[in-house]
XYZ file of C-alpha atoms in Angstrom:
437
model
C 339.220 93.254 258.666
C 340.368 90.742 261.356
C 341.239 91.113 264.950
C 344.332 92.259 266.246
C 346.147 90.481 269.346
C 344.403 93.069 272.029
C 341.020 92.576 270.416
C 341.014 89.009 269.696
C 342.079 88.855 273.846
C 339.050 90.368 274.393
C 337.194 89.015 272.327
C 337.717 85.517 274.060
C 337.103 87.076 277.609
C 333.463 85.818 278.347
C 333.183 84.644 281.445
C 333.591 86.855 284.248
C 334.438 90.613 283.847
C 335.795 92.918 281.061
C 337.232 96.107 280.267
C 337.864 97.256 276.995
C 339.482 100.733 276.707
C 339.082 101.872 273.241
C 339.637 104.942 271.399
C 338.195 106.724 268.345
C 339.527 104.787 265.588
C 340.179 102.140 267.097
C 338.193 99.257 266.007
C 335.506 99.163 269.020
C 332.722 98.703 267.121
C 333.776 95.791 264.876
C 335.316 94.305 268.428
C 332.092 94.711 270.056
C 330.522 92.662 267.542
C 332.955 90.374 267.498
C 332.754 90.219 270.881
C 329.164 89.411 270.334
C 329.034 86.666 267.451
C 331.809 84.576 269.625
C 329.563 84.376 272.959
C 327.033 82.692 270.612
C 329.316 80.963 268.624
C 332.402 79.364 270.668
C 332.774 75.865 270.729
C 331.134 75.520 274.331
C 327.717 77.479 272.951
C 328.336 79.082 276.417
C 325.125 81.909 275.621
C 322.211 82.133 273.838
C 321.515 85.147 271.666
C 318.482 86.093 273.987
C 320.538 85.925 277.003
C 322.875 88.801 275.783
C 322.034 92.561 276.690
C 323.865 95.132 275.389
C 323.607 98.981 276.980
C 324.463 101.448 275.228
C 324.240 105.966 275.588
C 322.647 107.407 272.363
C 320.338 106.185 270.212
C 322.685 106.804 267.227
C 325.242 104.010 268.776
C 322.226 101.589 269.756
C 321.163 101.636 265.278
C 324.556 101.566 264.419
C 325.612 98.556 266.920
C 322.225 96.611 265.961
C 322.594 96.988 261.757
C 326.412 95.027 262.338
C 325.474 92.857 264.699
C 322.391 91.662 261.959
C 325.064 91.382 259.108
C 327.340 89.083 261.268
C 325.846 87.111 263.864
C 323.166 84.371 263.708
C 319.755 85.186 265.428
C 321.033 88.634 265.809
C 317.383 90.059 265.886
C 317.167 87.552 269.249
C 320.006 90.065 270.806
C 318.914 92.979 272.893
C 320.306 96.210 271.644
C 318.820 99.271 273.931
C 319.865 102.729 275.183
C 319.556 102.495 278.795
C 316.490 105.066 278.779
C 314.440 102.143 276.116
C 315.387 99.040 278.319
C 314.335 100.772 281.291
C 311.558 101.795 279.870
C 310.726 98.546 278.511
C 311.266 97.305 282.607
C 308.820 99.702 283.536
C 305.802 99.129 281.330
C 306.428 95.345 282.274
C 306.800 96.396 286.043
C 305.694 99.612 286.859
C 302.403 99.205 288.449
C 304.393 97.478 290.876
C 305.833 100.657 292.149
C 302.690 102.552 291.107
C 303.809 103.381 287.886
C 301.190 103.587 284.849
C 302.604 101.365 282.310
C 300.771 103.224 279.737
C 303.147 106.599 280.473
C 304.501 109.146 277.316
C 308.499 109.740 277.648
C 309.135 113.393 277.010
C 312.729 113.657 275.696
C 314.947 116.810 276.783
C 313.886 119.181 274.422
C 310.352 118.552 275.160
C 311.400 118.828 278.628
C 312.747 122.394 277.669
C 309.472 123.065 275.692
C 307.159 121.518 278.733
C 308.237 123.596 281.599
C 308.044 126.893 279.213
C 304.757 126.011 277.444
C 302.709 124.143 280.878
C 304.354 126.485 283.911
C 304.773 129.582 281.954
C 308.342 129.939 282.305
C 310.975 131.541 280.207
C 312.779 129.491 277.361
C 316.106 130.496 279.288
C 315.113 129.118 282.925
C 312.952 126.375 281.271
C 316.197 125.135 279.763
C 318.347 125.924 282.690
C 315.545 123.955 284.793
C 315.362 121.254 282.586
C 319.399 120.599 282.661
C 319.432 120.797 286.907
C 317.013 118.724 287.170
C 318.340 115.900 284.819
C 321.748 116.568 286.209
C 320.632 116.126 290.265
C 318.561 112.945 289.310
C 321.285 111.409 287.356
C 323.174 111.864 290.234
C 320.662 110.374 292.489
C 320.162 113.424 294.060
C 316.426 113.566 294.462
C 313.373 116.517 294.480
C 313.178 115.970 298.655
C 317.000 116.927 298.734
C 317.078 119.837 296.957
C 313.879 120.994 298.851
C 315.731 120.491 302.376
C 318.845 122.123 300.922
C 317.064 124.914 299.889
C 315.310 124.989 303.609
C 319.109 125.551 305.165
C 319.621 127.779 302.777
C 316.846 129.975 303.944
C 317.540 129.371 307.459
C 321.058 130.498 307.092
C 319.571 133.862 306.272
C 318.227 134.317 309.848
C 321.791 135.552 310.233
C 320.990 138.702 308.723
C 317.314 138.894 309.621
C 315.479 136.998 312.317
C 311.650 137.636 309.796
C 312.334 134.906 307.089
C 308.660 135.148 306.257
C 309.646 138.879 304.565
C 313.088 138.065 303.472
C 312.293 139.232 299.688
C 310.848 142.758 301.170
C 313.665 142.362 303.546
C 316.664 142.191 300.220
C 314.927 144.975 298.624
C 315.625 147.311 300.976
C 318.995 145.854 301.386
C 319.800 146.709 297.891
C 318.355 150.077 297.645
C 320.501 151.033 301.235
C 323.654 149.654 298.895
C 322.837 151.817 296.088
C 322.512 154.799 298.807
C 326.036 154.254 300.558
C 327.400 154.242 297.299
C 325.858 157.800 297.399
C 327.031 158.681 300.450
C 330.510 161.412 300.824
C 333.308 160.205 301.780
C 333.283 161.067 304.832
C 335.472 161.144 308.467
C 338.477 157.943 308.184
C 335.465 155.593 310.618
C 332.805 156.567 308.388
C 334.800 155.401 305.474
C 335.338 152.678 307.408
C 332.285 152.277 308.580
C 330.716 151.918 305.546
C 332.985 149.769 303.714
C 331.556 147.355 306.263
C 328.045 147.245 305.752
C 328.418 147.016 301.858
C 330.441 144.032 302.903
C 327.477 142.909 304.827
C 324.785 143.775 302.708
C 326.897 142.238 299.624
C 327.186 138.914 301.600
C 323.455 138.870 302.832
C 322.768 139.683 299.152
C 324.891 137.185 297.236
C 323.256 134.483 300.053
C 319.721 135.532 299.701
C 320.100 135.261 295.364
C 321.874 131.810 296.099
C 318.492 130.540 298.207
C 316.370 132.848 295.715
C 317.658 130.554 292.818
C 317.514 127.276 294.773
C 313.363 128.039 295.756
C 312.799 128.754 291.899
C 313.635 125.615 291.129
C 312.323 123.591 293.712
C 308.520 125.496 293.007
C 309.242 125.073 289.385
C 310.437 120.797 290.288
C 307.478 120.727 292.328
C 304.979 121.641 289.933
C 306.714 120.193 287.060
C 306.238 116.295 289.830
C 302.434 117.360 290.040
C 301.458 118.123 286.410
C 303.896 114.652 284.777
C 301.902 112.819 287.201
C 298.666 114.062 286.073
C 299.316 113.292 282.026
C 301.075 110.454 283.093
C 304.925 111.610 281.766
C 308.058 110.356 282.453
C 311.538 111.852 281.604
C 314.287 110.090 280.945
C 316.253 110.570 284.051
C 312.570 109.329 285.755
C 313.010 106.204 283.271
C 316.298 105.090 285.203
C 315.617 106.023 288.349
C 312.040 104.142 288.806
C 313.508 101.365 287.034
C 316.036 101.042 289.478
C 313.601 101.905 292.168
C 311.628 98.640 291.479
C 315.321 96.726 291.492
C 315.418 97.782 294.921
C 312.241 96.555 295.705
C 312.027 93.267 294.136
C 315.156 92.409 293.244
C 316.564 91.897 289.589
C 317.134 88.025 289.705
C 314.766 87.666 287.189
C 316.451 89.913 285.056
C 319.558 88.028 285.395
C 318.343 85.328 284.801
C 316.945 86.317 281.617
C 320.113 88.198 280.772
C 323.126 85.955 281.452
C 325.871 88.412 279.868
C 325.836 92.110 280.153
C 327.735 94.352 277.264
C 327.822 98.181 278.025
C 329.069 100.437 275.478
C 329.872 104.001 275.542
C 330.832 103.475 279.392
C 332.532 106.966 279.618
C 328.713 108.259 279.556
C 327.368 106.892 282.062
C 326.212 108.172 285.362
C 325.689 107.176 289.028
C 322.256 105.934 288.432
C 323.128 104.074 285.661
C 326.048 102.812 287.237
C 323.597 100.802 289.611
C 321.103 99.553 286.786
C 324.383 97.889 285.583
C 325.211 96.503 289.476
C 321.856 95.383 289.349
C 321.500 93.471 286.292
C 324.965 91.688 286.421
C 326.254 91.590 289.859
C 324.891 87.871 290.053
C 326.937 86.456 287.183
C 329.461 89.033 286.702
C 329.787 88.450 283.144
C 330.001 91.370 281.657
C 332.273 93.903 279.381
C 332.345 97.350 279.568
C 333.668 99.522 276.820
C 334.409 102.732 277.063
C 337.335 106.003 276.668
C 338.792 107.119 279.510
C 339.886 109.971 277.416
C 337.010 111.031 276.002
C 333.417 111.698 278.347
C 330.999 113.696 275.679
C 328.177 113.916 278.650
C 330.868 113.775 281.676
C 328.540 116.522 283.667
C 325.762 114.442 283.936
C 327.574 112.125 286.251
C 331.104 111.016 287.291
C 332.628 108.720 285.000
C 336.195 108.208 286.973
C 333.838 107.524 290.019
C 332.249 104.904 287.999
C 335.164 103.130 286.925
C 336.477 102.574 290.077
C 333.315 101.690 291.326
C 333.034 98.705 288.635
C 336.870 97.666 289.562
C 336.192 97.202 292.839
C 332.639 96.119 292.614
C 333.112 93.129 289.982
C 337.032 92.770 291.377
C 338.581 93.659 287.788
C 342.345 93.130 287.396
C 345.071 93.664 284.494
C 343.965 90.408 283.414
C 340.850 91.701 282.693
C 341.591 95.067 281.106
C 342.048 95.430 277.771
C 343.758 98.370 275.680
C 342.453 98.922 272.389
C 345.657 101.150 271.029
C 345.971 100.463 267.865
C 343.862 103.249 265.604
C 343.238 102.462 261.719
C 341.440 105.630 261.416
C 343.934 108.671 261.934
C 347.803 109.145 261.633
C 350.740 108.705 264.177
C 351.016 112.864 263.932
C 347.548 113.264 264.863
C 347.236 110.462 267.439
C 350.820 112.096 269.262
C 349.219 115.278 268.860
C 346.339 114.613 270.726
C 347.869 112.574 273.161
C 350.001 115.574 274.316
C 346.667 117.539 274.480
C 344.513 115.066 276.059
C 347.415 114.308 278.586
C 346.513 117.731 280.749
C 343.120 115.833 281.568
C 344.770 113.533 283.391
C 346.009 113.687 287.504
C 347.655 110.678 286.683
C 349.387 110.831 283.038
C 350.001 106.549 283.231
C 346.097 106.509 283.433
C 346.238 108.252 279.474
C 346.018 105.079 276.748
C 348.446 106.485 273.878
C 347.150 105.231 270.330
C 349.213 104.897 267.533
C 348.588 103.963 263.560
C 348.073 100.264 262.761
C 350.250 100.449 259.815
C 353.061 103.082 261.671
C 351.858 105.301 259.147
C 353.272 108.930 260.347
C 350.905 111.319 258.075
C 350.792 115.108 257.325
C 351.793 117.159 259.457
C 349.386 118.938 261.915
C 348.932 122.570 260.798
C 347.754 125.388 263.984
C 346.515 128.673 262.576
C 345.578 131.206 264.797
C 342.864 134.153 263.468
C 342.296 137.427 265.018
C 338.261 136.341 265.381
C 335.601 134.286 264.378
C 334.856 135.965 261.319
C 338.476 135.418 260.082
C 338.763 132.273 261.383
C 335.025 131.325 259.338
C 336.985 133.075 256.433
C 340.374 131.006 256.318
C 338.228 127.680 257.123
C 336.581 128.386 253.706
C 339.428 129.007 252.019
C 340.904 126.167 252.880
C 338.130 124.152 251.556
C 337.568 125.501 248.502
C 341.399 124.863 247.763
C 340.698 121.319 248.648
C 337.562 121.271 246.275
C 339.472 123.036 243.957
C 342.588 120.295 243.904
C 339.504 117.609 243.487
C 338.771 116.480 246.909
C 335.159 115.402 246.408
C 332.772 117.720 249.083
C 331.712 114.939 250.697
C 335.156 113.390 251.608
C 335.354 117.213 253.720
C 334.550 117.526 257.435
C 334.632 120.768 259.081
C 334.875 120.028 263.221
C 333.398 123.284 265.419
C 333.062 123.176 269.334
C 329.874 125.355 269.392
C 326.543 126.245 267.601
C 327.441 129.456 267.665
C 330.682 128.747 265.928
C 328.942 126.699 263.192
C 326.668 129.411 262.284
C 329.104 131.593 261.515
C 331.536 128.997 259.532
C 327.937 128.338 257.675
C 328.025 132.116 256.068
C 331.329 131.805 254.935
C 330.343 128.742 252.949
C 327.326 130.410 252.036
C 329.446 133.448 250.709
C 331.440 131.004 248.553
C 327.901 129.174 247.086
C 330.093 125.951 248.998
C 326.787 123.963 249.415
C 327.430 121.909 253.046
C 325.210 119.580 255.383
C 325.210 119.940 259.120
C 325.005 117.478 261.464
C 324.309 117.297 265.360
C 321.876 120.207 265.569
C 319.565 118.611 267.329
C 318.097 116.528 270.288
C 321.268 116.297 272.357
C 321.249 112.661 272.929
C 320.934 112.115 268.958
């Protein structure tokens, strides 16, 4: 495989910064390594491997980017290759007593988060896991546990509206709901007493969908609060703690060093990123401002946990990117023209601003089968035709493991899994696990 005209562009951008929008399909990874192999080996010798970092989302990405960069580029076990929770990690057991960090810490990951919160504070598999995800999502978006607290405070206070004892609110609700259940017992009634009370269920409804919004808020700040107190005292740190306290001693003492030590910055998997990350990445390049971003502006797998469309615009304006510097990978040699239109004209309704949608099309013009919808009354039927459909394939010869069934949900899977299973259609699932695997 060699480099088309768009990658080879890129490819040769390595001073100053870069933005590489690429696809599925579309050749990022081999340009990313290509990418990598000409910083060490142009004619001017311009970097060293050990002075290239490259950032990177899941773990998965991280292997796969580290076993291609070993097959093609000299000293590639001098190039870093981390997720951003292992270099920051890696910062903090080099820095972290600095900030009063135990270098010696455990990283739970976010099922053991999950698994934590139930197993040490007693809660509920459900709330542990809905704890888990708000706090991970608030700290990822630098919202921190002081925040939510005072939120939660003016939350409370905004009850005094309907009650001027806050210290009994809860006995306070109670009898707000059992007077709702009454008036729903309550005749009819004179034209004002109908009235009447149609007004106080409003009130009572509004006091009541209030106090359960505070209610939920205060369960998770006791359940953040003692979830701080008992990481602290076996020394655990989450991932979303990884990039915040590594950015927390940037902030403190600066990240020259790190620059220094790192003179180009590669980021992969951009579209994942989130607002703390976002300033990790400000931190260690803003110096040299040689760095590349890659990423899909069409695709954000973990888009909740932060804002990626904030984050791009962020980096334009922060390292002053222009067209000169953006690159679009649109060339795919993975799927057909038909497919590629098809989910152009899906992906399109993302978009407030369709010109800001990269359209892909087939490196060879190759147009392909066309796409088939089939619509089932239900899950079950829908399980039922996708098994049909593969056993005609296995039946024509398709080998099983050229096959790929695609499902949206767990949930969904599960079920397509008995309708193999009814067939003796022997499958392997993949993606079951830790999300960030």
């Amino acid at each position: 495989m060699t480099l088309n005209p768009q990658q080879r562009k890129s490819v040769k951008k390595i001073t100053g910064p870069c933005l590489i929008f690429a696809g599925p399909g579309t050749g990022k990874t081999f340009t990313i390594v290509e990418k990598i192999k000409y910083l060490i080996e142009n004619e001017d010798k311009k970097y060293l491997p050990e002075e290239i970092l490259v950032l990177t989302f899941s773990v998965e990405s991280a292997n796969k980017l580290s076993d291609e960069i070993s097959k093609k580029v000299t000293h590639a076990d001098l190039v870093t290759v981390k997720t951003f929770h292992g270099f920051c990690a890696d910062i903090l057991r080099e820095q972290g007593k600095k900030i009063g960090i135990d270098p010696g810490f455990d990283i739970l990951e976010p099922d053991d988060m999950k698994v934590f919160l139930h197993k040490s504070l007693d809660i509920s598999p459900y709330y542990a896991g809905w704890y888990a995800s708000s706090m991970s999502t608030a700290k990822d978006l630098s919202i921190s546990f002081e925040e939510i607290r005072d939120y939660t405070k003016k939350l409370k206070e905004k009850l005094s509206d309907y009650s001027s004892d806050l210290d009994n609110i809860e006995e306070f609700a109670e009898s707000q709901e059992i007077e709702l259940k009454t008036l729903h017992l309550e005749p009819s009634g004179t034209k004002e007493e109908r009235k009447e009370t149609r007004r106080r269920k409003k009130e009572i409804k509004e006091f009541l969908n209030d106090y359960h919004k505070y209610r939920r808020y205060q369960d998770l700040v006791d359940a953040w609060r003692a979830y701080i107190k008992l990481k602290r005292e076996k020394n655990l740190m989450d991932f979303s703690d990884l990039n915040l306290f590594a950015l927390k001693y940037f902030r403190k003492f600066g990240s020259k060093e790190y620059m220094k030590r790192y003179k180009y910055l590669l980021v992969d998997e951009f579209q994942d990123t989130n607002k703390v990350q976002f300033e990790l990445i400000k931190n260690l390049s803003i110096g040299h401002k040689n760095i590349t971003i890659v990423g899909d502006q069409n695709q954000s797998i973990y888009g909740f946990r932060g804002a990626y469309r904030e984050n791009l615009k962020k980096f334009k304006d922060v390292f002053d990117v222009g067209e000169k510097d953006t690159f679009n990978l649109d060339k795919s040699y993975r799927s057909s023209n038909r497919i590629l239109r098809t989910a152009h004209k899906l992906i399109l309704n993302n978009f407030d601003d369709p010109e800001e949608c990269v359209e892909i099309s087939n490196i060879e013009d190759i147009e392909g089968e066309t796409v088939k919808i089939i619509e089932t009354k239900n899950k079950d039927e829908e399980a039922r035709k996708v098994a049909e459909l593969v056993e005609k394939e296995l039946e024509k010869g398709i080998k099983p493991e050229e096959i790929c069934v695609l499902y949206r949900t767990h949930n969904q899977g599960a079920v397509i899994k008995q309708a193999f299973d009814s067939k003796d259609i022997p499958i392997v699932t993949s993606g079951s696990g830790d999300l960030l695997n």
